[in-house]
XYZ file of C-alpha atoms in Angstrom:
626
model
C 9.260 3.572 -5.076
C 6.117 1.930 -6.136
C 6.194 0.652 -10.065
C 2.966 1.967 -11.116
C 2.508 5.243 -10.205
C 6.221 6.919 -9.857
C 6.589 8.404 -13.086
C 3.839 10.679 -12.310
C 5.791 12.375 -9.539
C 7.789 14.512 -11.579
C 4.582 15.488 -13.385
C 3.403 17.126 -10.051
C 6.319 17.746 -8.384
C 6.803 22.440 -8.699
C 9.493 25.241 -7.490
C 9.299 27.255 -4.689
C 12.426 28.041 -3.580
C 15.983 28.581 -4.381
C 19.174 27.366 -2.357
C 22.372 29.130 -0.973
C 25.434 27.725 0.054
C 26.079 26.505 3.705
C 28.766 28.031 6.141
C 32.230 25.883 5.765
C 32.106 22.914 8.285
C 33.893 23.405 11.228
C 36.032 20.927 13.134
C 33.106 21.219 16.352
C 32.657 18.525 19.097
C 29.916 17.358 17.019
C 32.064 16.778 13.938
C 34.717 15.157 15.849
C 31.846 13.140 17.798
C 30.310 12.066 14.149
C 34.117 11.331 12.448
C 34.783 8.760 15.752
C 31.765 6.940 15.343
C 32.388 6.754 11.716
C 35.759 4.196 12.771
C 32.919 1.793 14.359
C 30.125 2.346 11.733
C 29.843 1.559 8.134
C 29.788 4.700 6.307
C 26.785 5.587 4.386
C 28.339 4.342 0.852
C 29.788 0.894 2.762
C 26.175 0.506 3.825
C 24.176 1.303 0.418
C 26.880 -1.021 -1.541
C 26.022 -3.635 0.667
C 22.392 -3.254 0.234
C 22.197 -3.119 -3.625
C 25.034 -6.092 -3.979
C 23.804 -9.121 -5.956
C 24.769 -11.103 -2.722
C 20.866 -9.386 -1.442
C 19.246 -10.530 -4.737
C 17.520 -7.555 -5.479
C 15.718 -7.808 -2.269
C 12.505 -8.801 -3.434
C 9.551 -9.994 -1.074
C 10.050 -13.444 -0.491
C 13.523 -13.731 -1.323
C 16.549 -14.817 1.233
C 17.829 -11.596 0.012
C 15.216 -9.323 1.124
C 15.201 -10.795 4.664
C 19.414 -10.337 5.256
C 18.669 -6.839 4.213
C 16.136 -6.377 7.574
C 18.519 -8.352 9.320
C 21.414 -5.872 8.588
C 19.273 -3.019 9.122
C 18.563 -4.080 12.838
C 21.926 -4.805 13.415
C 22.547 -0.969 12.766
C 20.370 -0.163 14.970
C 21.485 -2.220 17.368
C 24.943 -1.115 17.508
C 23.803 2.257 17.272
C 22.500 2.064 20.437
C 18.614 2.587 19.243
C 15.749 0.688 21.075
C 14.041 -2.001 20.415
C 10.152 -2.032 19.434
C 8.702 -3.114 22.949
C 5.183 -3.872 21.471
C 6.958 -5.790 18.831
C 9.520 -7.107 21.521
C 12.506 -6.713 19.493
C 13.343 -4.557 15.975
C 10.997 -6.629 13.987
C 6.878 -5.687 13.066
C 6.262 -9.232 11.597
C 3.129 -10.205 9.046
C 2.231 -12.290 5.926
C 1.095 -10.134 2.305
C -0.594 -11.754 -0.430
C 1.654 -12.056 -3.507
C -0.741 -13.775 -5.673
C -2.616 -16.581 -6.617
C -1.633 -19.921 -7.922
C -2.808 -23.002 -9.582
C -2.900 -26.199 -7.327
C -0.709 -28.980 -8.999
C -4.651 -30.957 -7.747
C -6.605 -28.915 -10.151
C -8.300 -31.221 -12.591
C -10.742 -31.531 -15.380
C -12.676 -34.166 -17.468
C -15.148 -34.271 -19.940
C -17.702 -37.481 -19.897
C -15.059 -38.843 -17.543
C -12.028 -38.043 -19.855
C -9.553 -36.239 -18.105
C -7.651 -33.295 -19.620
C -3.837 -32.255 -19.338
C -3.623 -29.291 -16.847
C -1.473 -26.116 -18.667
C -1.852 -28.058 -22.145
C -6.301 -28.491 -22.753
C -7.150 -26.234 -19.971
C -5.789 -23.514 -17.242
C -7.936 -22.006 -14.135
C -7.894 -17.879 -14.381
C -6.496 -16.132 -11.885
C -9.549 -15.059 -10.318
C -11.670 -18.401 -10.571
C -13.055 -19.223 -7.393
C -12.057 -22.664 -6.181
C -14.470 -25.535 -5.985
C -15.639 -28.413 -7.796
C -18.821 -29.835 -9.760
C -19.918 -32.482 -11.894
C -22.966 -31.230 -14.321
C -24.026 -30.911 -17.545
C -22.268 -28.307 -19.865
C -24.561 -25.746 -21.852
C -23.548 -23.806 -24.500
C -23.975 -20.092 -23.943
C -22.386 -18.516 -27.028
C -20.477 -15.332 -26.006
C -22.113 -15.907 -22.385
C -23.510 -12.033 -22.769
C -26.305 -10.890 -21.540
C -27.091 -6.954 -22.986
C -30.589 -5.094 -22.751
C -28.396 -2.423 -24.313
C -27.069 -3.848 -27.153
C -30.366 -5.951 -27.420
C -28.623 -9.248 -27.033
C -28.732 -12.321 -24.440
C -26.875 -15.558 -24.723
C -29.020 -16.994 -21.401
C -32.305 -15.923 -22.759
C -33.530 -19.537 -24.040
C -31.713 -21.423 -21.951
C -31.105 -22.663 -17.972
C -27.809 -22.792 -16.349
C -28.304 -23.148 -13.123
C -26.572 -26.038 -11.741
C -24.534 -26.685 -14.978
C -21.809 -25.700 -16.491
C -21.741 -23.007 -19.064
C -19.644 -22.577 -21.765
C -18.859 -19.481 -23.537
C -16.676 -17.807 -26.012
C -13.853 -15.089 -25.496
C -14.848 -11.553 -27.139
C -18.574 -10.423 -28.403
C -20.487 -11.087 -31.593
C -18.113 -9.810 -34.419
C -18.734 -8.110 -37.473
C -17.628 -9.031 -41.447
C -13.799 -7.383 -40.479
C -13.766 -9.223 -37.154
C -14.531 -6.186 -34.480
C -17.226 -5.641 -32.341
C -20.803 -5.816 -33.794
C -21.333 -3.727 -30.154
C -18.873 -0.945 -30.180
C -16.547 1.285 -32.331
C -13.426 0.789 -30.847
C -12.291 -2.475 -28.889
C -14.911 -4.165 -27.141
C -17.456 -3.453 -24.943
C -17.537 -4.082 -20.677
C -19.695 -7.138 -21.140
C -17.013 -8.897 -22.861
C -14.517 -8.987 -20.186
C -14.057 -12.347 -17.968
C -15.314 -10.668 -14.795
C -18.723 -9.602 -16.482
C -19.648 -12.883 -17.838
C -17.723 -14.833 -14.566
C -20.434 -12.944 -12.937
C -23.496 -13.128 -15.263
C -22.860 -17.230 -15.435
C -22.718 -17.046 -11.238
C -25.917 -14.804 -11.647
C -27.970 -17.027 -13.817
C -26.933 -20.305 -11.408
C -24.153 -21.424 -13.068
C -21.722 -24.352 -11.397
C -18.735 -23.382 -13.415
C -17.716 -21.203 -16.437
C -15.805 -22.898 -19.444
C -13.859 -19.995 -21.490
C -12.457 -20.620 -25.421
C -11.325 -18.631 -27.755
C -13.636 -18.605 -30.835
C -11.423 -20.026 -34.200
C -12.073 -16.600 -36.295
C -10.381 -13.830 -35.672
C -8.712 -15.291 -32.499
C -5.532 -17.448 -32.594
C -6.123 -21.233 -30.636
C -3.992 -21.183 -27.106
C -5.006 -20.683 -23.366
C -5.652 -17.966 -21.365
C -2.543 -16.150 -19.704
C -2.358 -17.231 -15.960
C -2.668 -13.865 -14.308
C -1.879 -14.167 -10.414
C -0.301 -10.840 -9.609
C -3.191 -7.941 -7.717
C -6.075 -10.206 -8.220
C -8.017 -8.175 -5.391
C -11.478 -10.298 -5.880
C -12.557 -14.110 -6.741
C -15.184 -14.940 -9.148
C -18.125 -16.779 -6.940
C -17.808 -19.839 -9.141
C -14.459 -21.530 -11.357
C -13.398 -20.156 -14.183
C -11.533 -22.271 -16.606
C -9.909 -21.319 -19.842
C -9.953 -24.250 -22.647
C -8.732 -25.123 -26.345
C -11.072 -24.737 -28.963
C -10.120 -28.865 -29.953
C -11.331 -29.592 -25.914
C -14.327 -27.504 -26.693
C -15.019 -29.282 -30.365
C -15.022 -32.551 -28.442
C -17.898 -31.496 -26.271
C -19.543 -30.202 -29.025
C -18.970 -33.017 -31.556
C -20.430 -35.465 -29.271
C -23.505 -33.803 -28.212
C -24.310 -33.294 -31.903
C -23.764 -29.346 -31.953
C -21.442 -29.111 -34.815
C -17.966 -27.400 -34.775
C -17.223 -24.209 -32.600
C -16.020 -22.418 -35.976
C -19.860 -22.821 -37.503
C -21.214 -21.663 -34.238
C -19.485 -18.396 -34.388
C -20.217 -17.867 -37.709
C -23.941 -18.206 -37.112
C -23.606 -16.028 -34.355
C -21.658 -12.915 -35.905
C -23.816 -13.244 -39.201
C -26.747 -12.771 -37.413
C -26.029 -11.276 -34.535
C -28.369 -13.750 -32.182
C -27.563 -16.147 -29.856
C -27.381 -19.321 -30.699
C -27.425 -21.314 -27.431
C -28.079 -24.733 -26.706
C -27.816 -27.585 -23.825
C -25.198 -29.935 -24.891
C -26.623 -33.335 -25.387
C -24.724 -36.122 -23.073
C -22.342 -33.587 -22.491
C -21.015 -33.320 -19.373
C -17.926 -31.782 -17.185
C -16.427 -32.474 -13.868
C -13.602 -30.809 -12.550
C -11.757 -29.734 -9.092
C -10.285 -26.369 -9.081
C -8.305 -24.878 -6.528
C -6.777 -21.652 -7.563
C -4.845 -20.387 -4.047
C -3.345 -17.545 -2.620
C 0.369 -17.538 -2.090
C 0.765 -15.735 1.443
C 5.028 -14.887 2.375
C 5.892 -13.594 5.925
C 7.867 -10.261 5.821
C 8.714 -7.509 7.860
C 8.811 -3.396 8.573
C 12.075 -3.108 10.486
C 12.114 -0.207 13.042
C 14.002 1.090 15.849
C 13.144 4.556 18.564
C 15.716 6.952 19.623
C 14.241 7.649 22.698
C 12.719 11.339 23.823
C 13.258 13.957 26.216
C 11.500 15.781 28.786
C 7.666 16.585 28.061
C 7.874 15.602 24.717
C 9.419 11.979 24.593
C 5.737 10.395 24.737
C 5.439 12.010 20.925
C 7.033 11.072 18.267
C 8.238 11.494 14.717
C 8.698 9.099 12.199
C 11.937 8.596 9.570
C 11.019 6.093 6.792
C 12.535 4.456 3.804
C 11.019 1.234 2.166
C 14.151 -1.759 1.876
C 12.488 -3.647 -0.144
C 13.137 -4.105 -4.268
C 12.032 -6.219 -7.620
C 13.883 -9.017 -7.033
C 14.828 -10.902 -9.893
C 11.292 -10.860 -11.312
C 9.776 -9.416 -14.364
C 6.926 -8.527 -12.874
C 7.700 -4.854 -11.876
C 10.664 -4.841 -13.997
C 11.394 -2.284 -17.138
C 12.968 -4.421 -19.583
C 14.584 -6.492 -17.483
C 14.763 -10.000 -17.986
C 13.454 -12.858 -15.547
C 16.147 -13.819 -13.007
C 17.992 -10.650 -13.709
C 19.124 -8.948 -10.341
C 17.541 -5.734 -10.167
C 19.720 -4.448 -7.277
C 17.846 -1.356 -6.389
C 20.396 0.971 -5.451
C 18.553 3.691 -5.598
C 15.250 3.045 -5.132
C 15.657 2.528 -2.488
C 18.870 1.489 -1.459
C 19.461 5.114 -1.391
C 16.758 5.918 1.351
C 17.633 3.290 3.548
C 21.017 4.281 4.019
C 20.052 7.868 4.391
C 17.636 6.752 7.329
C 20.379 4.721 9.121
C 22.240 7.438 8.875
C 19.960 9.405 10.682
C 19.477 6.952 12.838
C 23.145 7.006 14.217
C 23.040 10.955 14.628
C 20.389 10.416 16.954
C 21.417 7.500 18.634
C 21.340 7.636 22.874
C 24.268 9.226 24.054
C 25.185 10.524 20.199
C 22.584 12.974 19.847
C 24.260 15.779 17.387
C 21.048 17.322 17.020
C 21.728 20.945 16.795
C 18.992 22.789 18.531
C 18.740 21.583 21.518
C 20.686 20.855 24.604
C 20.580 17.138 26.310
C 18.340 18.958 28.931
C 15.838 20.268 26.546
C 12.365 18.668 25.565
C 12.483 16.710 22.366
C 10.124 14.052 20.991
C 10.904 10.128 20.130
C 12.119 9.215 16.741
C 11.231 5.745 15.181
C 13.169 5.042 12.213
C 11.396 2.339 9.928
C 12.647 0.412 7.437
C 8.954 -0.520 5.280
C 8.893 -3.530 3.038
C 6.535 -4.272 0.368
C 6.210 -0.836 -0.489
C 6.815 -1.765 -4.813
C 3.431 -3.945 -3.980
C 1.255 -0.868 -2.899
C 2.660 0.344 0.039
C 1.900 -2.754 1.984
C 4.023 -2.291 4.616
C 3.278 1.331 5.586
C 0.388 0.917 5.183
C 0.233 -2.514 8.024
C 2.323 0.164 10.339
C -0.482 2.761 10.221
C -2.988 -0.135 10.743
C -0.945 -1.315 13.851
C 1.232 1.287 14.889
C 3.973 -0.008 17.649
C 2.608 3.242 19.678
C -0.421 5.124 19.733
C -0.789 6.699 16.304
C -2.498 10.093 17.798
C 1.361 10.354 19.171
C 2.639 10.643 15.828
C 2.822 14.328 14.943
C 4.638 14.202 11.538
C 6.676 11.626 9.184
C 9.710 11.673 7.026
C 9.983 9.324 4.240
C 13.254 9.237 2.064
C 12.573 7.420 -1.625
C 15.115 7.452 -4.411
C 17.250 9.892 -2.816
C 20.867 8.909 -4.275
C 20.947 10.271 -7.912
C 20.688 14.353 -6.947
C 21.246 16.071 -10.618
C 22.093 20.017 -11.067
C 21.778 19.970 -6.593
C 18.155 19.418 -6.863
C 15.980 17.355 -3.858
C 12.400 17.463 -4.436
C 10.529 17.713 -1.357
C 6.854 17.168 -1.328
C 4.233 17.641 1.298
C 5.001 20.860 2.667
C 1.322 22.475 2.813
C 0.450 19.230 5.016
C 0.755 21.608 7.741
C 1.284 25.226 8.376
C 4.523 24.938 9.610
C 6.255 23.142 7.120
C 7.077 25.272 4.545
C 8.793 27.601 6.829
C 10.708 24.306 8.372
C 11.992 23.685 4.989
C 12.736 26.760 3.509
C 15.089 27.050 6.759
C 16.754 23.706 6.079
C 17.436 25.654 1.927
C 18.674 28.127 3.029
C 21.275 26.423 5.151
C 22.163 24.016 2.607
C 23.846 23.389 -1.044
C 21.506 21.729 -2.323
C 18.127 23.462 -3.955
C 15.309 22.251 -2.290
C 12.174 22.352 -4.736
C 8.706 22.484 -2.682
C 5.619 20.713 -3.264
C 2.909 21.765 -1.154
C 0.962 18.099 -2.022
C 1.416 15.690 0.158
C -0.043 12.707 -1.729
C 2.767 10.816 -3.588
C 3.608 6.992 -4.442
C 5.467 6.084 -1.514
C 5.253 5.427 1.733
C 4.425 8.846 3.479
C 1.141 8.650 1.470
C -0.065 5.884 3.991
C 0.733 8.697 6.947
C -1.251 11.232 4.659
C -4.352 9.176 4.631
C -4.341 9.420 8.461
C -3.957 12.896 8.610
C -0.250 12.995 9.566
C 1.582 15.948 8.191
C 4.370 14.399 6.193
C 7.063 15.570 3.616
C 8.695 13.327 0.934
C 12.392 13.558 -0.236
C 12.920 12.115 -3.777
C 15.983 12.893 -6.204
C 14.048 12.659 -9.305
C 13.977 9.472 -12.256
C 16.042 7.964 -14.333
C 16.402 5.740 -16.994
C 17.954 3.248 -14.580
C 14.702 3.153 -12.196
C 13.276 -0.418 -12.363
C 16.292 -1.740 -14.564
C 19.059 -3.966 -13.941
C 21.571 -1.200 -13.903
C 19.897 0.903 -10.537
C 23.214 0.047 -9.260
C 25.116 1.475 -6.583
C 28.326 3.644 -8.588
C 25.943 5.824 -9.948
C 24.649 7.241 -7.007
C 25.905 11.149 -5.952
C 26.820 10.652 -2.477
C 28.215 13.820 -2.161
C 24.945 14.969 -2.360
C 23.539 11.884 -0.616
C 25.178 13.290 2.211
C 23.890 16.809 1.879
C 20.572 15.085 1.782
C 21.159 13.278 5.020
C 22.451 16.779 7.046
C 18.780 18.539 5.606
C 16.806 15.212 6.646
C 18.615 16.087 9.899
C 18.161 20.058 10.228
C 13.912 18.955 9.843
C 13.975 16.185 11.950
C 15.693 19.020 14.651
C 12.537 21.259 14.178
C 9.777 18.071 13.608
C 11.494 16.829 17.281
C 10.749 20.028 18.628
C 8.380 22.431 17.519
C 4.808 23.013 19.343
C 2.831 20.338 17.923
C 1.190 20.747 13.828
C -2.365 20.471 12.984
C -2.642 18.221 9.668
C -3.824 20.929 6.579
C -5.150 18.721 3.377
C -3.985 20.012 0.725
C -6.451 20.359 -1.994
C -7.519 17.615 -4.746
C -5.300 18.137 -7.493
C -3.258 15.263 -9.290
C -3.152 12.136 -7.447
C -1.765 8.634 -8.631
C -3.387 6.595 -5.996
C -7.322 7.912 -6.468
C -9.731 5.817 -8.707
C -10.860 7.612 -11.537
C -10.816 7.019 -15.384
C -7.722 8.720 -17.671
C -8.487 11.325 -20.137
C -9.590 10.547 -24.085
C -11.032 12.175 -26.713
C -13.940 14.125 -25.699
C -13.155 14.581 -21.769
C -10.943 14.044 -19.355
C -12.120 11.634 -17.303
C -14.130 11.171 -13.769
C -13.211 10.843 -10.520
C -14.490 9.901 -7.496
C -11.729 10.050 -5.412
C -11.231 6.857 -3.420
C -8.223 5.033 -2.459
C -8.916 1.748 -2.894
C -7.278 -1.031 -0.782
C -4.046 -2.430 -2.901
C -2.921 -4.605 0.279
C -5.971 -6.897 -0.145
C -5.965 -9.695 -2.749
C -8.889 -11.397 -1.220
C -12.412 -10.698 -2.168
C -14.642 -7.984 -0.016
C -17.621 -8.428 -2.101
C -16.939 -5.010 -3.240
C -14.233 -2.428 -2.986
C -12.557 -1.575 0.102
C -11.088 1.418 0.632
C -8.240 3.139 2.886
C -9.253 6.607 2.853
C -10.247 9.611 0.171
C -8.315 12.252 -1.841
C -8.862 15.865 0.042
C -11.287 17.426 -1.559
C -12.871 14.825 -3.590
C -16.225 13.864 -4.176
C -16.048 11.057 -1.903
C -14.802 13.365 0.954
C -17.880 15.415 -0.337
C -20.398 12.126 -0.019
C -18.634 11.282 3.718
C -16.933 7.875 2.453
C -14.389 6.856 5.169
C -11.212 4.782 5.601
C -12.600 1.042 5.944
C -15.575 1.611 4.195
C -16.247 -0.820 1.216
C -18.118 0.105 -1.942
C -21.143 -1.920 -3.080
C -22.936 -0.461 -4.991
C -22.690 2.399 -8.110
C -25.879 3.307 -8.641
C -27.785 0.750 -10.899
C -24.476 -1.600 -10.942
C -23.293 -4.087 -8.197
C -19.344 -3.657 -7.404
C -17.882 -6.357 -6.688
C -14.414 -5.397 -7.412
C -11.673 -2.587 -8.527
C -12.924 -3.673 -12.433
C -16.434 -3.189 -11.665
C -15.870 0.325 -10.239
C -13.184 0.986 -12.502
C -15.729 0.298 -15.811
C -18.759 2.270 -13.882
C -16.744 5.612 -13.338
C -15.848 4.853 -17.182
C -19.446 4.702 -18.305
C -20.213 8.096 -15.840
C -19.510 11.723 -16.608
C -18.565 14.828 -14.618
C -21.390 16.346 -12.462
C -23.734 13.001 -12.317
C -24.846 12.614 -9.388
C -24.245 8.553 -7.982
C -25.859 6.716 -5.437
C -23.447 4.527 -3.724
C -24.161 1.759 -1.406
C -21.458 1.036 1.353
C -21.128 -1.307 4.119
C -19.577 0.330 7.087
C -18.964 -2.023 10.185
C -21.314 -4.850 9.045
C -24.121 -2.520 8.258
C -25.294 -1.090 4.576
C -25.676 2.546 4.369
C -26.264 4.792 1.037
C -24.352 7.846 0.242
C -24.606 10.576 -3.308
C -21.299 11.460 -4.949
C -21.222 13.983 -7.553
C -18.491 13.369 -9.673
C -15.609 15.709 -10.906
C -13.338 15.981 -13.827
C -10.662 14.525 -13.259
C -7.621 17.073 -13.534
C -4.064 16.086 -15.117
């Protein structure tokens, strides 16, 4: 289940109903059917052990690990008897992701011809453009420009062409915080804001140090990971002793006295550097990996086979890396079983009840009308939902034939015979469809009538497909080393397999659902700012684009919380944000820091580009609830 947003589940997650215990099994052609195939087919707990061994690395994208686990899971299919993707010809939905940027071992630097050591006097950002230049380097003190704070570093001087360089941070005061604001510093002081006011003013290239006082010497953390946007021109982080040199020889003085000057008076003290001058070749790149969404169709009957419904589970994991990872250490196997080893198995479980020629479904007879099925296997979903969201954008059949989606994430630690199950007011049918399914089960089903969520069925919500969720609840194993596969319940893994199955009967064949949204309310994925003292925050309501590491110019979006302002203003999936009233977006950070500077009820003028063409919309923005 996706790192960043999961632990707000259970914050949203409420009870409608109570369970009661199901009717004794019976030995019935469809048990005996089920216990034959199980001498042929690994058993549910064969097939999640397999998944969450350390022989599949923790199946995380790019790993050997992660691609025997799609393997596997087409095999299953395969000897289940499922179908092949036709438009994919064969099991597999291939595509490359992003997974970050990276520092060319080419990259160089020099100053007056003297070249310096790559990772020891300088580092690229992770968002510095790539490019090179050769120009004259100007000092631009904090490289801050302010009408608010009455303060501009480029105010006496011209950078265009040349190569600025600026200081970390903002004019300090006598205990070394902001001279600007209270608390932290203020938005002009992050890298994106002056990346972008040294681009503004012309510059060829944007030199960052940290200044001596206050501020320890050292380099600026290389930050690869979700960098959604580039900065128009390099961006290089360097030592205060590489910056002294260019100083020293231009006849500026030390960058320690400069800073001083600066935070006792709180003016600029800016300056061309005399016969100094940089030259450098950056080439900060993305790393693209090719992976996979794994799917299979148990074919339809009758008038109905041309529909379908859809039974998800994301395969994919963290890997061995840190970077999702709570507490665990770097080339620790995070094995995932789980999230979402569990899921997985569930799904191919399902898969094999509905397998041609082993259909156990219970309502119907083999003459009656029933829809498709396509079980999916999603990777990348721990990235953003990357790979549901590339099967919405290219669905393997037309996506106005998908009439509703299950998705199964963490599913294998069921506590007390609890199963959360979320998106039932996504259409009017649902909540009866589920209460059925409690009421013929063990296990307590708890409803959620929301169908927004951090997995995978929130890419189906944001095309209007009425989906529900299934999710166990956390633990302190999720994202740890120990997610491992003998502490899942399955028992109750099972039980949560036969209610997947009693839905998917009714989803197969009820008269098709009209997708309901279901109100604002909490929602992880939505852009807004967090609560603090005085308020709790804005919203706007967008969901911004997380499969996208390259720059748009502005924010794209996939879509907009029901309900929301930006419903409200008529933003639409595809549509990419601008403008924020007086502020130019270029990215998540810009949009992020304007919502932060807004309150509830102003009224915004946003400027969007909408297939090649610039259009203005007004948002009025809401709290922002939870």
């Amino acid at each position: 289940m996706n790192h960043a947003v999961k632990a707000l589940l259970l914050w949203s997650l409420w009870v409608a109903a109570a369970g009661c215990n199901r009717a004794a099994v019976t030995d019935s052609p469809d048990a005996i059917a089920a216990s034959s195939r199980a001498a042929i087919a690994p058993t549910t707990q064969e097939t999640l052990g397999y998944l969450a061994s350390d022989e599949l690395e923790g199946r995380g994208i790019g790993s050997n690990g992660l691609d025997r686990a799609a393997e596997y899971i087409a095999e299953q299919f395969k000897r289940a008897g499922l179908k092949s993707i036709p438009a994919w010809n064969g099991y597999f939905q291939r595509f490359d992701m992003s997974t970050g940027a990276f520092v060319a071992d080419s990259t160089s630097l020099s100053f007056d011809g003297q070249p310096l050591a790559l990772e020891e006097s300088f580092r690229p950002l992770g968002f510095s453009a790539s490019g090179n230049f050769d120009a004259p380097v100007v000092f631009v003190g904090y490289g801050i420009s302010s009408e608010k704070h009455d303060y501009d570093d480029y105010a006496d001087v011209d950078v265009k062409g040349k190569v600025a360089l600026a200081m970390r941070f903002e004019p300090h005061n006598d205990q070394g915080k902001s001279r600007f604001v209270p608390n932290g510093y203020s938005d002009e002081a992050t890298f994106k804001s002056k990346a972008a006011l040294a681009a503004e003013r012309g510059a060829a290239a944007l030199l960052i140090v940290n200044p001596p006082t206050y501020h320890p010497e050292g380099l600026v953390p290389f930050t690869g990971q979700f960098t959604e946007a580039r900065a128009k021109i390099p961006v290089i982080s360097i030592t205060i002793d590489a910056a002294n040199k260019l100083l020293e020889k231009s006849g500026a003085g030390d960058l320690k006295a400069l800073q001083a000057k600066i935070d006792a008076s709180g003016k600029p003290a800016s300056m061309e550097l005399k016969d100094a001058r940089a030259s450098g070749d950056v080439r900060v790149e993305i790393r693209r990996v090719p992976v996979m969404n794994v799917a299979a169709i148990a074919p339809g009957r009758g008038k109905l086979k041309d529909q379908y419904v859809v039974v998800g589970a994301h395969y994919d994991h963290v890997g061995k890396s840190r970077l999702f990872s709570r507490g665990g250490k770097e080339g620790e196997i995070h094995n995932g079983a789980d999230d979402n080893a569990s899921g997985v198995s569930a799904m191919l479980a399902l898969a094999r009840e509905y397998a041609p020629r082993r259909d156990t479904s219970r309502n119907q007879t083999r003459a009656g009308d029933r829809r498709s099925i396509l079980f999916v296997a999603f990777t990348a979903e721990e990235w953003g939902l990357i790979g549901s969201r590339h099967f919405v954008e290219h669905p393997p059949v037309p996506l106005e034939r998908i009439v509703a989606m299950l998705n199964m994430d963490m599913v294998g630690r069921v506590r007390n015979d609890i199963l959360f199950v979320s998106g039932t007011g996504t259409a009017r049918e649902l909540d009866e469809i589920v209460k059925a399914a409690d009421e013929a089960s063990p296990l307590d089903l708890k409803l959620n009538p929301s169908g927004f969520g951090p997995s995978d069925h929130a890419s189906f919500i944001m095309k209007k497909i009425p989906a529900l969720f299934f999710f166990s609840g956390t633990h302190p194993d999720y994202h740890r080393p120990s997610d491992d596969a003998d502490k899942i319940n399955y028992d109750a893994l099972g039980q949560v397999v036969t209610v997947g199955r009693d839905i998917i009967d009714d989803l197969a064949t009820v008269p098709r659902m009209e997708y309901v949204a279901t109100g604002r309310g909490p929602d992880p994925h939505t852009l807004g700012t967090g609560g603090g003292p005085g308020g709790s925050g804005v919203t706007l309501g967008v969901v911004p684009d997380y499969s996208s590491m390259e720059s748009t110019d502005g924010v794209r979006i996939t879509g907009t919380s029901p309900g929301s302002p930006a419903e409200a203003a008529g933003l639409a999936d595809a549509d990419v944000i601008t403008r924020f009233g007086d502020k130019p977006i270029n990215d998540l950070h810009d949009l992020t820091a304007a919502l932060r500077a807004a309150k509830a009820g102003d009224q915004v003028k946003l400027k969007v580009r909408r297939d090649g063409k610039d259009i203005e919309l007004q948002a009025t923005l809401a709290d922002r609830k939870g």
